PDB file of C-alpha atoms in Angstrom:
ATOM      1  CA  MET A   9       7.350  -9.809 -14.557  1.00  0.00           C
ATOM      2  CA  THR A  10       4.186 -10.408 -16.504  1.00  0.00           C
ATOM      3  CA  ALA A  11       3.134  -6.715 -16.790  1.00  0.00           C
ATOM      4  CA  LEU A  12      -0.164  -5.390 -17.470  1.00  0.00           C
ATOM      5  CA  SER A  13       0.039  -1.866 -19.259  1.00  0.00           C
ATOM      6  CA  THR A  14      -3.349  -0.467 -17.712  1.00  0.00           C
ATOM      7  CA  PHE A  15      -5.537  -0.578 -14.726  1.00  0.00           C
ATOM      8  CA  TRP A  16      -8.452  -0.883 -17.062  1.00  0.00           C
ATOM      9  CA  GLU A  17      -6.756  -3.942 -18.578  1.00  0.00           C
ATOM     10  CA  ALA A  18      -6.719  -5.572 -15.337  1.00  0.00           C
ATOM     11  CA  ILE A  19     -10.327  -4.984 -14.394  1.00  0.00           C
ATOM     12  CA  ALA A  20     -12.323  -4.471 -17.703  1.00  0.00           C
ATOM     13  CA  ASP A  21     -14.142  -7.733 -17.514  1.00  0.00           C
ATOM     14  CA  LEU A  22     -14.707  -7.914 -13.900  1.00  0.00           C
ATOM     15  CA  PRO A  23     -17.681  -6.519 -12.295  1.00  0.00           C
ATOM     16  CA  HIS A  24     -16.348  -3.567 -10.380  1.00  0.00           C
ATOM     17  CA  VAL A  25     -17.388  -0.225  -9.109  1.00  0.00           C
ATOM     18  CA  LEU A  26     -15.067   2.897  -8.576  1.00  0.00           C
ATOM     19  CA  HIS A  27     -17.111   5.294  -6.370  1.00  0.00           C
ATOM     20  CA  TYR A  28     -16.876   7.724  -3.282  1.00  0.00           C
ATOM     21  CA  VAL A  29     -17.914   7.330   0.273  1.00  0.00           C
ATOM     22  CA  GLN A  30     -17.683   9.647   3.102  1.00  0.00           C
ATOM     23  CA  VAL A  31     -15.609   8.711   5.833  1.00  0.00           C
ATOM     24  CA  GLY A  32     -15.560  11.487   8.403  1.00  0.00           C
ATOM     25  CA  PRO A  33     -14.259  14.603   6.904  1.00  0.00           C
ATOM     26  CA  TRP A  34     -12.836  12.437   3.867  1.00  0.00           C
ATOM     27  CA  ARG A  35     -14.403  12.134   0.556  1.00  0.00           C
ATOM     28  CA  THR A  36     -12.796   8.672  -0.140  1.00  0.00           C
ATOM     29  CA  ARG A  37     -12.082   7.016  -3.391  1.00  0.00           C
ATOM     30  CA  VAL A  38     -12.891   3.267  -3.353  1.00  0.00           C
ATOM     31  CA  LEU A  39     -12.535   0.539  -5.752  1.00  0.00           C
ATOM     32  CA  GLU A  40     -14.622  -2.654  -5.276  1.00  0.00           C
ATOM     33  CA  ILE A  41     -14.212  -5.562  -7.586  1.00  0.00           C
ATOM     34  CA  GLU A  42     -16.072  -8.542  -7.287  1.00  0.00           C
ATOM     35  CA  PRO A  43     -14.531 -12.115  -7.231  1.00  0.00           C
ATOM     36  CA  GLN A  44     -14.672 -13.895 -10.549  1.00  0.00           C
ATOM     37  CA  GLY A  45     -17.716 -16.050 -10.288  1.00  0.00           C
ATOM     38  CA  GLY A  46     -19.627 -13.399  -8.197  1.00  0.00           C
ATOM     39  CA  SER A  47     -19.669 -15.261  -4.829  1.00  0.00           C
ATOM     40  CA  SER A  48     -21.690 -13.484  -2.408  1.00  0.00           C
ATOM     41  CA  THR A  49     -19.771 -14.879   0.451  1.00  0.00           C
ATOM     42  CA  ALA A  50     -16.270 -13.982  -0.691  1.00  0.00           C
ATOM     43  CA  GLU A  51     -13.678 -12.776   1.788  1.00  0.00           C
ATOM     44  CA  VAL A  52     -12.479  -9.360   1.264  1.00  0.00           C
ATOM     45  CA  VAL A  53      -8.877  -8.293   0.611  1.00  0.00           C
ATOM     46  CA  VAL A  54      -8.266  -4.617   1.372  1.00  0.00           C
ATOM     47  CA  LEU A  55      -5.384  -2.824  -0.376  1.00  0.00           C
ATOM     48  CA  ALA A  56      -3.470  -0.219   1.359  1.00  0.00           C
ATOM     49  CA  ASN A  57      -0.975   2.033  -0.412  1.00  0.00           C
ATOM     50  CA  GLY A  58       2.271   3.861   0.075  1.00  0.00           C
ATOM     51  CA  THR A  59       3.001   7.471   0.687  1.00  0.00           C
ATOM     52  CA  SER A  60       1.621   9.486  -1.912  1.00  0.00           C
ATOM     53  CA  GLY A  61       0.332   6.426  -3.502  1.00  0.00           C
ATOM     54  CA  HIS A  62      -3.255   5.586  -4.845  1.00  0.00           C
ATOM     55  CA  ILE A  63      -5.158   2.552  -5.990  1.00  0.00           C
ATOM     56  CA  GLU A  64      -3.444   2.099  -9.197  1.00  0.00           C
ATOM     57  CA  ALA A  65      -0.236   0.955  -7.435  1.00  0.00           C
ATOM     58  CA  TRP A  66      -1.990  -2.609  -7.288  1.00  0.00           C
ATOM     59  CA  THR A  67      -2.437  -2.670 -10.958  1.00  0.00           C
ATOM     60  CA  GLN A  68      -0.639  -6.030 -11.217  1.00  0.00           C
ATOM     61  CA  ASN A  69      -2.242  -7.794  -8.489  1.00  0.00           C
ATOM     62  CA  VAL A  70      -6.046  -7.026  -8.415  1.00  0.00           C
ATOM     63  CA  ARG A  71      -6.902  -9.180 -11.015  1.00  0.00           C
ATOM     64  CA  ALA A  72      -5.083 -12.199  -9.648  1.00  0.00           C
ATOM     65  CA  LEU A  73      -6.802 -11.642  -6.280  1.00  0.00           C
ATOM     66  CA  ALA A  74     -10.331 -11.539  -7.824  1.00  0.00           C
ATOM     67  CA  VAL A  75      -9.665 -14.489 -10.085  1.00  0.00           C
ATOM     68  CA  ALA A  76      -8.765 -16.429  -6.800  1.00  0.00           C
ATOM     69  CA  GLY A  77     -12.029 -15.894  -5.602  1.00  0.00           C
ATOM     70  CA  PHE A  78     -11.527 -12.674  -3.367  1.00  0.00           C
ATOM     71  CA  ARG A  79     -13.535  -9.709  -3.355  1.00  0.00           C
ATOM     72  CA  VAL A  80     -10.929  -6.583  -3.708  1.00  0.00           C
ATOM     73  CA  VAL A  81     -11.277  -3.257  -2.061  1.00  0.00           C
ATOM     74  CA  GLY A  82      -8.906  -0.552  -2.814  1.00  0.00           C
ATOM     75  CA  TYR A  83      -8.941   2.938  -1.632  1.00  0.00           C
ATOM     76  CA  ASP A  84      -7.103   6.231  -1.364  1.00  0.00           C
ATOM     77  CA  TYR A  85      -6.149   7.714   2.135  1.00  0.00           C
ATOM     78  CA  PRO A  86      -6.710  11.162   3.115  1.00  0.00           C
ATOM     79  CA  GLY A  87      -4.439  13.497   1.153  1.00  0.00           C
ATOM     80  CA  HIS A  88      -3.818  10.710  -1.373  1.00  0.00           C
ATOM     81  CA  GLY A  89      -5.008   9.976  -4.927  1.00  0.00           C
ATOM     82  CA  TYR A  90      -8.402  11.433  -5.407  1.00  0.00           C
ATOM     83  CA  THR A  91      -9.538  11.362  -1.823  1.00  0.00           C
ATOM     84  CA  THR A  92      -9.907  14.909  -0.069  1.00  0.00           C
ATOM     85  CA  LEU A  93      -6.490  16.764   0.185  1.00  0.00           C
ATOM     86  CA  THR A  94      -5.269  17.453   3.572  1.00  0.00           C
ATOM     87  CA  ASP A  95      -4.649  20.740   5.273  1.00  0.00           C
ATOM     88  CA  HIS A  96      -2.706  19.270   8.350  1.00  0.00           C
ATOM     89  CA  ASP A  97      -0.006  16.657   8.898  1.00  0.00           C
ATOM     90  CA  LEU A  98      -1.104  13.055   8.861  1.00  0.00           C
ATOM     91  CA  GLU A  99       0.042  10.534  11.411  1.00  0.00           C
ATOM     92  CA  ILE A 100      -0.364   6.838  11.648  1.00  0.00           C
ATOM     93  CA  PRO A 101      -3.429   6.998  14.335  1.00  0.00           C
ATOM     94  CA  GLU A 102      -5.325   9.184  11.513  1.00  0.00           C
ATOM     95  CA  TYR A 103      -4.850   6.628   8.947  1.00  0.00           C
ATOM     96  CA  GLU A 104      -5.980   3.903  11.383  1.00  0.00           C
ATOM     97  CA  GLN A 105      -9.026   5.828  12.121  1.00  0.00           C
ATOM     98  CA  HIS A 106      -9.754   6.373   8.625  1.00  0.00           C
ATOM     99  CA  LEU A 107      -9.453   2.587   7.700  1.00  0.00           C
ATOM    100  CA  LEU A 108     -11.635   1.564  10.748  1.00  0.00           C
ATOM    101  CA  GLY A 109     -14.342   4.132   9.573  1.00  0.00           C
ATOM    102  CA  LEU A 110     -14.012   2.862   5.907  1.00  0.00           C
ATOM    103  CA  LEU A 111     -14.478  -0.667   6.988  1.00  0.00           C
ATOM    104  CA  ASP A 112     -17.663   0.355   9.061  1.00  0.00           C
ATOM    105  CA  THR A 113     -18.941   2.450   6.346  1.00  0.00           C
ATOM    106  CA  LEU A 114     -18.659  -0.494   3.725  1.00  0.00           C
ATOM    107  CA  GLY A 115     -19.965  -2.909   6.204  1.00  0.00           C
ATOM    108  CA  LEU A 116     -17.009  -4.963   6.374  1.00  0.00           C
ATOM    109  CA  ASP A 117     -16.346  -6.863   9.597  1.00  0.00           C
ATOM    110  CA  ARG A 118     -13.314  -8.964   9.136  1.00  0.00           C
ATOM    111  CA  VAL A 119     -10.709  -8.482   6.299  1.00  0.00           C
ATOM    112  CA  HIS A 120      -7.404  -9.454   4.844  1.00  0.00           C
ATOM    113  CA  LEU A 121      -5.314  -6.381   4.721  1.00  0.00           C
ATOM    114  CA  ALA A 122      -2.524  -6.028   2.378  1.00  0.00           C
ATOM    115  CA  GLY A 123      -0.251  -3.147   2.574  1.00  0.00           C
ATOM    116  CA  GLU A 124       2.789  -1.714   0.755  1.00  0.00           C
ATOM    117  CA  SER A 125       5.217   0.539   2.264  1.00  0.00           C
ATOM    118  CA  LEU A 126       3.074   3.123   4.534  1.00  0.00           C
ATOM    119  CA  GLY A 127       0.338   0.618   3.859  1.00  0.00           C
ATOM    120  CA  GLY A 128       2.467  -2.263   5.613  1.00  0.00           C
ATOM    121  CA  TRP A 129       3.266   0.276   8.509  1.00  0.00           C
ATOM    122  CA  LEU A 130      -0.463   0.991   8.795  1.00  0.00           C
ATOM    123  CA  ALA A 131      -1.074  -2.691   8.801  1.00  0.00           C
ATOM    124  CA  VAL A 132       1.260  -3.655  11.588  1.00  0.00           C
ATOM    125  CA  LYS A 133      -0.246  -0.962  13.656  1.00  0.00           C
ATOM    126  CA  PHE A 134      -3.801  -1.713  12.837  1.00  0.00           C
ATOM    127  CA  ALA A 135      -3.053  -5.281  13.649  1.00  0.00           C
ATOM    128  CA  ALA A 136      -1.824  -4.314  17.157  1.00  0.00           C
ATOM    129  CA  HIS A 137      -5.086  -2.178  17.823  1.00  0.00           C
ATOM    130  CA  HIS A 138      -7.857  -3.675  15.840  1.00  0.00           C
ATOM    131  CA  PRO A 139      -6.932  -7.467  15.557  1.00  0.00           C
ATOM    132  CA  GLU A 140     -10.803  -8.324  15.674  1.00  0.00           C
ATOM    133  CA  ARG A 141     -11.049  -6.689  12.295  1.00  0.00           C
ATOM    134  CA  LEU A 142      -8.400  -8.700  10.562  1.00  0.00           C
ATOM    135  CA  ARG A 143      -8.223 -12.166   9.259  1.00  0.00           C
ATOM    136  CA  THR A 144      -4.527 -11.747   7.977  1.00  0.00           C
ATOM    137  CA  VAL A 145      -2.041  -9.080   6.921  1.00  0.00           C
ATOM    138  CA  ILE A 146       0.129  -9.067   3.852  1.00  0.00           C
ATOM    139  CA  LEU A 147       3.225  -6.808   4.617  1.00  0.00           C
ATOM    140  CA  SER A 148       4.811  -5.595   1.127  1.00  0.00           C
ATOM    141  CA  ALA A 149       8.128  -4.032   1.925  1.00  0.00           C
ATOM    142  CA  PRO A 150       6.534  -2.520   5.011  1.00  0.00           C
ATOM    143  CA  GLY A 151       7.738   1.050   6.248  1.00  0.00           C
ATOM    144  CA  GLY A 152       8.133   2.643   9.594  1.00  0.00           C
ATOM    145  CA  ARG A 153      11.186   1.589  10.829  1.00  0.00           C
ATOM    146  CA  VAL A 154      13.929   4.362  11.753  1.00  0.00           C
ATOM    147  CA  VAL A 155      16.931   3.380   9.302  1.00  0.00           C
ATOM    148  CA  GLY A 156      18.729   6.560   8.568  1.00  0.00           C
ATOM    149  CA  GLU A 157      17.600   9.949   7.130  1.00  0.00           C
ATOM    150  CA  GLN A 158      19.574   9.855   3.779  1.00  0.00           C
ATOM    151  CA  LYS A 159      17.241   7.673   1.981  1.00  0.00           C
ATOM    152  CA  VAL A 160      14.211   9.256   3.424  1.00  0.00           C
ATOM    153  CA  ASP A 161      15.558  12.769   2.268  1.00  0.00           C
ATOM    154  CA  LYS A 162      16.004  11.489  -1.222  1.00  0.00           C
ATOM    155  CA  ALA A 163      12.346  10.239  -1.341  1.00  0.00           C
ATOM    156  CA  GLN A 164      11.185  13.657  -0.094  1.00  0.00           C
ATOM    157  CA  SER A 165      13.138  15.835  -2.400  1.00  0.00           C
ATOM    158  CA  VAL A 166      12.094  14.096  -5.702  1.00  0.00           C
ATOM    159  CA  SER A 167       8.289  13.942  -4.154  1.00  0.00           C
ATOM    160  CA  VAL A 168       8.436  17.593  -3.738  1.00  0.00           C
ATOM    161  CA  GLN A 169      10.011  18.134  -7.272  1.00  0.00           C
ATOM    162  CA  ALA A 170       7.400  15.720  -8.786  1.00  0.00           C
ATOM    163  CA  VAL A 171       4.552  17.846  -7.171  1.00  0.00           C
ATOM    164  CA  THR A 172       5.510  21.280  -7.997  1.00  0.00           C
ATOM    165  CA  GLU A 173       6.728  20.483 -11.270  1.00  0.00           C
ATOM    166  CA  PRO A 174       4.750  17.629 -12.371  1.00  0.00           C
ATOM    167  CA  THR A 175       6.493  16.789 -15.757  1.00  0.00           C
ATOM    168  CA  PHE A 176       6.469  13.269 -16.989  1.00  0.00           C
ATOM    169  CA  GLU A 177      10.125  12.908 -16.370  1.00  0.00           C
ATOM    170  CA  ASN A 178       9.935  14.476 -12.751  1.00  0.00           C
ATOM    171  CA  VAL A 179       7.102  11.858 -11.939  1.00  0.00           C
ATOM    172  CA  LYS A 180       8.902   9.092 -13.537  1.00  0.00           C
ATOM    173  CA  LYS A 181      11.925   9.839 -11.122  1.00  0.00           C
ATOM    174  CA  ARG A 182       9.697   9.675  -8.061  1.00  0.00           C
ATOM    175  CA  LEU A 183       8.460   6.296  -9.116  1.00  0.00           C
ATOM    176  CA  GLN A 184      12.239   5.233  -9.639  1.00  0.00           C
ATOM    177  CA  VAL A 185      12.700   5.564  -5.848  1.00  0.00           C
ATOM    178  CA  VAL A 186      10.446   2.516  -5.523  1.00  0.00           C
ATOM    179  CA  ILE A 187      10.873   0.640  -8.992  1.00  0.00           C
ATOM    180  CA  HIS A 188      14.205  -0.734  -9.355  1.00  0.00           C
ATOM    181  CA  ASP A 189      13.982  -1.203 -13.027  1.00  0.00           C
ATOM    182  CA  PRO A 190      12.668   1.914 -15.040  1.00  0.00           C
ATOM    183  CA  GLU A 191      11.537  -0.252 -17.782  1.00  0.00           C
ATOM    184  CA  ASN A 192       8.831  -1.723 -15.248  1.00  0.00           C
ATOM    185  CA  ILE A 193       7.308   1.804 -14.890  1.00  0.00           C
ATOM    186  CA  THR A 194       4.417   2.045 -17.264  1.00  0.00           C
ATOM    187  CA  ASP A 195       3.323   5.183 -18.971  1.00  0.00           C
ATOM    188  CA  GLU A 196      -0.176   5.079 -17.485  1.00  0.00           C
ATOM    189  CA  LEU A 197       1.360   4.782 -13.805  1.00  0.00           C
ATOM    190  CA  VAL A 198       3.097   7.998 -14.450  1.00  0.00           C
ATOM    191  CA  LYS A 199       0.344   9.748 -16.294  1.00  0.00           C
ATOM    192  CA  VAL A 200      -2.085   8.886 -13.422  1.00  0.00           C
ATOM    193  CA  ARG A 201       0.169   9.896 -10.633  1.00  0.00           C
ATOM    194  CA  ARG A 202       1.239  13.296 -12.901  1.00  0.00           C
ATOM    195  CA  ALA A 203      -2.592  14.081 -12.905  1.00  0.00           C
ATOM    196  CA  ILE A 204      -2.990  13.409  -9.043  1.00  0.00           C
ATOM    197  CA  TYR A 205      -0.031  15.524  -8.180  1.00  0.00           C
ATOM    198  CA  SER A 206      -1.222  18.370 -10.465  1.00  0.00           C
ATOM    199  CA  GLN A 207      -4.133  18.683  -7.887  1.00  0.00           C
ATOM    200  CA  ASP A 208      -1.619  20.130  -5.310  1.00  0.00           C
ATOM    201  CA  PRO A 209       0.714  22.719  -7.181  1.00  0.00           C
ATOM    202  CA  SER A 210       1.668  24.552  -3.965  1.00  0.00           C
ATOM    203  CA  GLY A 211       2.947  21.330  -2.720  1.00  0.00           C
ATOM    204  CA  ALA A 212       1.271  21.738   0.754  1.00  0.00           C
ATOM    205  CA  ASN A 213      -0.580  18.640   0.520  1.00  0.00           C
ATOM    206  CA  MET A 214       2.558  16.609  -0.065  1.00  0.00           C
ATOM    207  CA  ALA A 215       4.362  18.239   2.770  1.00  0.00           C
ATOM    208  CA  HIS A 216       1.448  17.128   5.127  1.00  0.00           C
ATOM    209  CA  VAL A 217       1.293  13.689   3.829  1.00  0.00           C
ATOM    210  CA  SER A 218       5.089  13.279   4.061  1.00  0.00           C
ATOM    211  CA  ALA A 219       5.071  14.495   7.746  1.00  0.00           C
ATOM    212  CA  LEU A 220       6.089  10.947   8.639  1.00  0.00           C
ATOM    213  CA  ARG A 221       9.537  11.257   6.839  1.00  0.00           C
ATOM    214  CA  ARG A 222      10.522  14.037   9.300  1.00  0.00           C
ATOM    215  CA  PRO A 223      12.447  12.682  12.419  1.00  0.00           C
ATOM    216  CA  GLU A 224      10.228  13.627  15.129  1.00  0.00           C
ATOM    217  CA  PRO A 225       6.763  12.321  13.758  1.00  0.00           C
ATOM    218  CA  ARG A 226       8.553   9.181  12.340  1.00  0.00           C
ATOM    219  CA  TRP A 227      10.063   8.353  15.689  1.00  0.00           C
ATOM    220  CA  ARG A 228       6.798   8.710  17.780  1.00  0.00           C
ATOM    221  CA  ASN A 229       4.983   6.620  14.945  1.00  0.00           C
ATOM    222  CA  ARG A 230       7.649   4.190  14.517  1.00  0.00           C
ATOM    223  CA  VAL A 231       7.476   0.393  14.048  1.00  0.00           C
ATOM    224  CA  THR A 232       9.744  -1.676  16.184  1.00  0.00           C
ATOM    225  CA  ASP A 233      10.655  -5.100  16.636  1.00  0.00           C
ATOM    226  CA  GLU A 234       8.029  -5.519  19.349  1.00  0.00           C
ATOM    227  CA  ASP A 235       5.285  -4.327  16.895  1.00  0.00           C
ATOM    228  CA  PHE A 236       6.027  -6.989  14.376  1.00  0.00           C
ATOM    229  CA  ALA A 237       6.207  -9.483  17.274  1.00  0.00           C
ATOM    230  CA  SER A 238       2.931  -8.416  18.589  1.00  0.00           C
ATOM    231  CA  ILE A 239       1.160  -9.284  15.156  1.00  0.00           C
ATOM    232  CA  GLY A 240      -1.482 -11.719  16.214  1.00  0.00           C
ATOM    233  CA  VAL A 241      -2.980 -12.959  12.834  1.00  0.00           C
ATOM    234  CA  PRO A 242      -0.942 -14.712  10.045  1.00  0.00           C
ATOM    235  CA  ALA A 243       1.171 -12.617   7.873  1.00  0.00           C
ATOM    236  CA  LEU A 244       2.955 -13.003   4.636  1.00  0.00           C
ATOM    237  CA  PHE A 245       6.203 -10.734   4.675  1.00  0.00           C
ATOM    238  CA  VAL A 246       7.399  -9.697   1.342  1.00  0.00           C
ATOM    239  CA  TRP A 247      10.857  -8.268   1.051  1.00  0.00           C
ATOM    240  CA  THR A 248      13.008  -7.692  -1.933  1.00  0.00           C
ATOM    241  CA  ASP A 249      16.771  -7.852  -2.876  1.00  0.00           C
ATOM    242  CA  ASN A 250      16.993  -4.100  -3.546  1.00  0.00           C
ATOM    243  CA  GLU A 251      14.939  -2.813  -0.766  1.00  0.00           C
ATOM    244  CA  PRO A 252      16.682   0.407   0.484  1.00  0.00           C
ATOM    245  CA  THR A 253      15.856   0.130   4.015  1.00  0.00           C
ATOM    246  CA  GLY A 254      17.490  -3.333   4.583  1.00  0.00           C
ATOM    247  CA  ASP A 255      18.988  -6.175   2.854  1.00  0.00           C
ATOM    248  CA  ALA A 256      17.493  -9.878   2.337  1.00  0.00           C
ATOM    249  CA  GLU A 257      18.676 -10.849   5.799  1.00  0.00           C
ATOM    250  CA  GLU A 258      17.116  -8.013   7.440  1.00  0.00           C
ATOM    251  CA  GLY A 259      13.916  -8.971   5.935  1.00  0.00           C
ATOM    252  CA  ARG A 260      14.206 -12.531   6.926  1.00  0.00           C
ATOM    253  CA  ARG A 261      14.990 -11.188  10.632  1.00  0.00           C
ATOM    254  CA  LEU A 262      11.829  -8.908  10.618  1.00  0.00           C
ATOM    255  CA  ALA A 263       9.511 -11.761   9.252  1.00  0.00           C
ATOM    256  CA  GLY A 264      10.858 -14.075  11.978  1.00  0.00           C
ATOM    257  CA  LEU A 265       9.730 -11.846  14.602  1.00  0.00           C
ATOM    258  CA  ILE A 266       6.018 -12.388  13.429  1.00  0.00           C
ATOM    259  CA  PRO A 267       4.653 -15.558  15.365  1.00  0.00           C
ATOM    260  CA  ASP A 268       2.812 -16.651  12.418  1.00  0.00           C
ATOM    261  CA  ASN A 269       4.422 -15.831   9.348  1.00  0.00           C
ATOM    262  CA  GLU A 270       5.537 -16.947   5.908  1.00  0.00           C
ATOM    263  CA  PHE A 271       8.338 -15.094   3.829  1.00  0.00           C
ATOM    264  CA  LEU A 272       8.762 -14.179   0.339  1.00  0.00           C
ATOM    265  CA  LEU A 273      11.758 -12.468  -1.236  1.00  0.00           C
ATOM    266  CA  VAL A 274      11.250 -10.897  -4.542  1.00  0.00           C
ATOM    267  CA  GLU A 275      14.397 -10.603  -6.854  1.00  0.00           C
ATOM    268  CA  GLY A 276      15.081  -7.712  -9.021  1.00  0.00           C
ATOM    269  CA  ALA A 277      12.997  -5.442  -7.263  1.00  0.00           C
ATOM    270  CA  ALA A 278      13.154  -2.440  -5.028  1.00  0.00           C
ATOM    271  CA  HIS A 279      10.266  -0.912  -2.887  1.00  0.00           C
ATOM    272  CA  TRP A 280       7.309  -2.266  -4.787  1.00  0.00           C
ATOM    273  CA  PRO A 281       7.684  -6.043  -4.765  1.00  0.00           C
ATOM    274  CA  GLN A 282       3.789  -6.392  -5.466  1.00  0.00           C
ATOM    275  CA  TRP A 283       4.487  -4.574  -8.983  1.00  0.00           C
ATOM    276  CA  GLU A 284       7.938  -5.633 -10.060  1.00  0.00           C
ATOM    277  CA  GLY A 285       7.541  -9.145  -8.724  1.00  0.00           C
ATOM    278  CA  ALA A 286       3.824  -9.397  -9.503  1.00  0.00           C
ATOM    279  CA  ASP A 287       3.980 -13.187 -10.715  1.00  0.00           C
ATOM    280  CA  ALA A 288       5.758 -14.349  -7.482  1.00  0.00           C
ATOM    281  CA  PHE A 289       3.876 -11.949  -5.249  1.00  0.00           C
ATOM    282  CA  ASN A 290       0.261 -12.983  -6.742  1.00  0.00           C
ATOM    283  CA  ALA A 291       1.338 -16.659  -6.470  1.00  0.00           C
ATOM    284  CA  ALA A 292       2.437 -16.350  -2.853  1.00  0.00           C
ATOM    285  CA  ALA A 293      -0.468 -14.076  -1.787  1.00  0.00           C
ATOM    286  CA  THR A 294      -3.359 -15.934  -3.352  1.00  0.00           C
ATOM    287  CA  ALA A 295      -1.889 -19.281  -1.964  1.00  0.00           C
ATOM    288  CA  PHE A 296      -1.584 -17.597   1.563  1.00  0.00           C
ATOM    289  CA  LEU A 297      -4.950 -16.190   1.529  1.00  0.00           C
ATOM    290  CA  ALA A 298      -6.580 -19.590   0.561  1.00  0.00           C
ATOM    291  CA  ARG A 299      -4.907 -21.062   3.499  1.00  0.00           C
ATOM    292  CA  HIS A 300      -6.154 -18.633   5.828  1.00  0.00           C
ATOM    293  CA  SER A 301      -9.833 -18.337   4.525  1.00  0.00           C
ATOM    294  CA  GLU A 302     -12.774 -19.609   6.559  1.00  0.00           C
ATOM    295  CA  GLY A 303     -13.457 -23.266   5.858  1.00  0.00           C
ATOM    296  CA  SER A 304     -10.125 -23.726   4.209  1.00  0.00           C
ATOM    297  CA  ASP A 305      -8.706 -27.262   4.768  1.00  0.00           C
ATOM    298  CA  GLN A 306      -5.172 -26.489   3.929  1.00  0.00           C
TER     299      GLN A 306
END
């Protein structure tokens, strides 16, 4: 992996703005990066994070997308990052409503939606309910299937400990649930997440954003084979050889359910292929997006 050590390193020389917009009750943190060359007609790629994640989860990808000519929009969900913390459990319909409101607030008609983990889960559901707002989806180790509670419980236990005792070591342990090689966890990533988690010393917000790990909410929000089969826009499906919810063959099977799909297997990674397999991910993603951009002759 060709790793960038800091988010600032990725965006410093690109025109960008980090700001907050009001989406319903949520004061939402948004990063907008203009494409290299500053095209006013550039298509937009929206980045959606995993559970308890934040914009910085895409440190290894934002520059490649902007250099390829796309306008990049990253944002923090309700209860995540530096967006307003939540006082109630969050489920997929509320994430969908928030994303729809964000697109409306930013004046974005149709976008490419790239989601990792929970973001992939959101992208699958959003594609079913709002296909007119999407050009493509990139599903990076998408979550949402019901695959057994043991792995889910492990993620939940380290998340709680990272929030209630946000030491460097505890937060790094939380990141090791999604990143296969600890050497790929940058100090900046740990420090940013430690600061975010420290906003919630009681652990109440984490409990609310982790609601989808509990059996009943997970079941009623679950992603099924039929959901993948109903995706009506082109999809790049990204999986890994150490994905905790299924092996490589399962990834290929899921991708094959999508009518218009491309598949990428990232080796030596766990649940963050966009981070650990950044070179392969960025090459595949930018090529995929170029093929499915308006006016493309590929």
